[in-house]
mmCIF file of C-alpha atoms in Angstrom:
data_model
loop_
_atom_site.group_PDB
_atom_site.id
_atom_site.type_symbol
_atom_site.label_atom_id
_atom_site.label_comp_id
_atom_site.label_asym_id
_atom_site.label_seq_id
_atom_site.Cartn_x
_atom_site.Cartn_y
_atom_site.Cartn_z
ATOM 1 C CA MET A 1 18.673 -21.917 70.670
ATOM 2 C CA SER A 2 22.374 -22.861 71.658
ATOM 3 C CA GLY A 3 22.205 -26.840 70.360
ATOM 4 C CA GLN A 4 20.241 -27.889 73.500
ATOM 5 C CA LYS A 5 17.346 -29.936 73.319
ATOM 6 C CA SER A 6 14.894 -28.113 75.093
ATOM 7 C CA GLY A 7 11.642 -31.251 74.909
ATOM 8 C CA ALA A 8 11.094 -34.501 75.968
ATOM 9 C CA TRP A 9 9.795 -34.968 72.461
ATOM 10 C CA GLU A 10 12.853 -33.992 71.319
ATOM 11 C CA SER A 11 14.481 -37.228 73.459
ATOM 12 C CA GLU A 12 16.694 -39.948 71.630
ATOM 13 C CA THR A 13 14.794 -42.504 72.994
ATOM 14 C CA VAL A 14 11.476 -41.386 70.820
ATOM 15 C CA ARG A 15 10.824 -44.214 68.523
ATOM 16 C CA HIS A 16 10.876 -43.247 64.528
ATOM 17 C CA ILE A 17 8.155 -44.961 62.391
ATOM 18 C CA GLY A 18 9.694 -45.345 59.007
ATOM 19 C CA VAL A 19 7.354 -45.201 55.978
ATOM 20 C CA GLY A 20 6.746 -49.337 55.414
ATOM 21 C CA GLU A 21 5.641 -49.458 58.894
ATOM 22 C CA ARG A 22 3.293 -46.648 58.519
ATOM 23 C CA ARG A 23 1.644 -47.596 55.269
ATOM 24 C CA ALA A 24 1.356 -51.282 57.073
ATOM 25 C CA ARG A 25 -0.879 -50.123 60.543
ATOM 26 C CA LEU A 26 -2.199 -47.482 57.387
ATOM 27 C CA ALA A 27 -3.492 -50.902 56.009
ATOM 28 C CA ARG A 28 -4.950 -52.677 58.715
ATOM 29 C CA ARG A 29 -6.371 -49.396 60.046
ATOM 30 C CA HIS A 30 -8.366 -49.405 56.720
ATOM 31 C CA LEU A 31 -9.059 -53.232 56.994
ATOM 32 C CA LEU A 32 -7.194 -53.696 53.834
ATOM 33 C CA ALA A 33 -3.858 -55.835 55.089
ATOM 34 C CA PRO A 34 -4.679 -59.537 54.291
ATOM 35 C CA GLY A 35 -6.003 -60.792 57.586
ATOM 36 C CA SER A 36 -7.645 -58.059 58.370
ATOM 37 C CA GLU A 37 -10.315 -57.858 56.065
ATOM 38 C CA ALA A 38 -13.853 -56.698 56.766
ATOM 39 C CA ALA A 39 -16.667 -59.161 57.347
ATOM 40 C CA SER A 40 -19.166 -56.643 56.269
ATOM 41 C CA ALA A 41 -20.026 -53.105 54.213
ATOM 42 C CA VAL A 42 -20.532 -51.618 57.728
ATOM 43 C CA GLU A 43 -17.183 -53.143 59.181
ATOM 44 C CA ALA A 44 -15.442 -51.525 55.965
ATOM 45 C CA ALA A 45 -17.085 -48.588 56.395
ATOM 46 C CA ALA A 46 -16.324 -47.525 59.709
ATOM 47 C CA GLY A 47 -12.241 -49.037 58.887
ATOM 48 C CA VAL A 48 -11.853 -45.946 56.540
ATOM 49 C CA VAL A 49 -14.912 -43.442 57.509
ATOM 50 C CA ALA A 50 -13.642 -40.624 59.926
ATOM 51 C CA LEU A 51 -14.833 -37.640 61.257
ATOM 52 C CA HIS A 52 -13.296 -34.356 62.332
ATOM 53 C CA ALA A 53 -14.309 -31.347 64.340
ATOM 54 C CA THR A 54 -12.580 -29.038 61.702
ATOM 55 C CA ASP A 55 -15.457 -30.426 59.238
ATOM 56 C CA PRO A 56 -18.441 -28.569 58.984
ATOM 57 C CA GLY A 57 -20.291 -32.027 57.794
ATOM 58 C CA THR A 58 -19.185 -33.926 60.903
ATOM 59 C CA VAL A 59 -21.810 -31.885 63.593
ATOM 60 C CA PHE A 60 -24.759 -33.293 61.528
ATOM 61 C CA LEU A 61 -23.431 -36.474 60.938
ATOM 62 C CA SER A 62 -22.111 -36.680 64.502
ATOM 63 C CA ILE A 63 -25.968 -36.772 66.056
#
């Protein structure tokens, strides 16, 4: 390449998310941040459990 930007994702308008913001978002998503605590064990589990298609167990857990 000749140093030119080739894709929209390389635009200077793309917002950078720093480590602190990424960690804060993750803490909220996992219900660990103050003010976002889970009301029940089921809600807490739902906040941290993820199923992914590349994990063989996901097929059995999703059914």
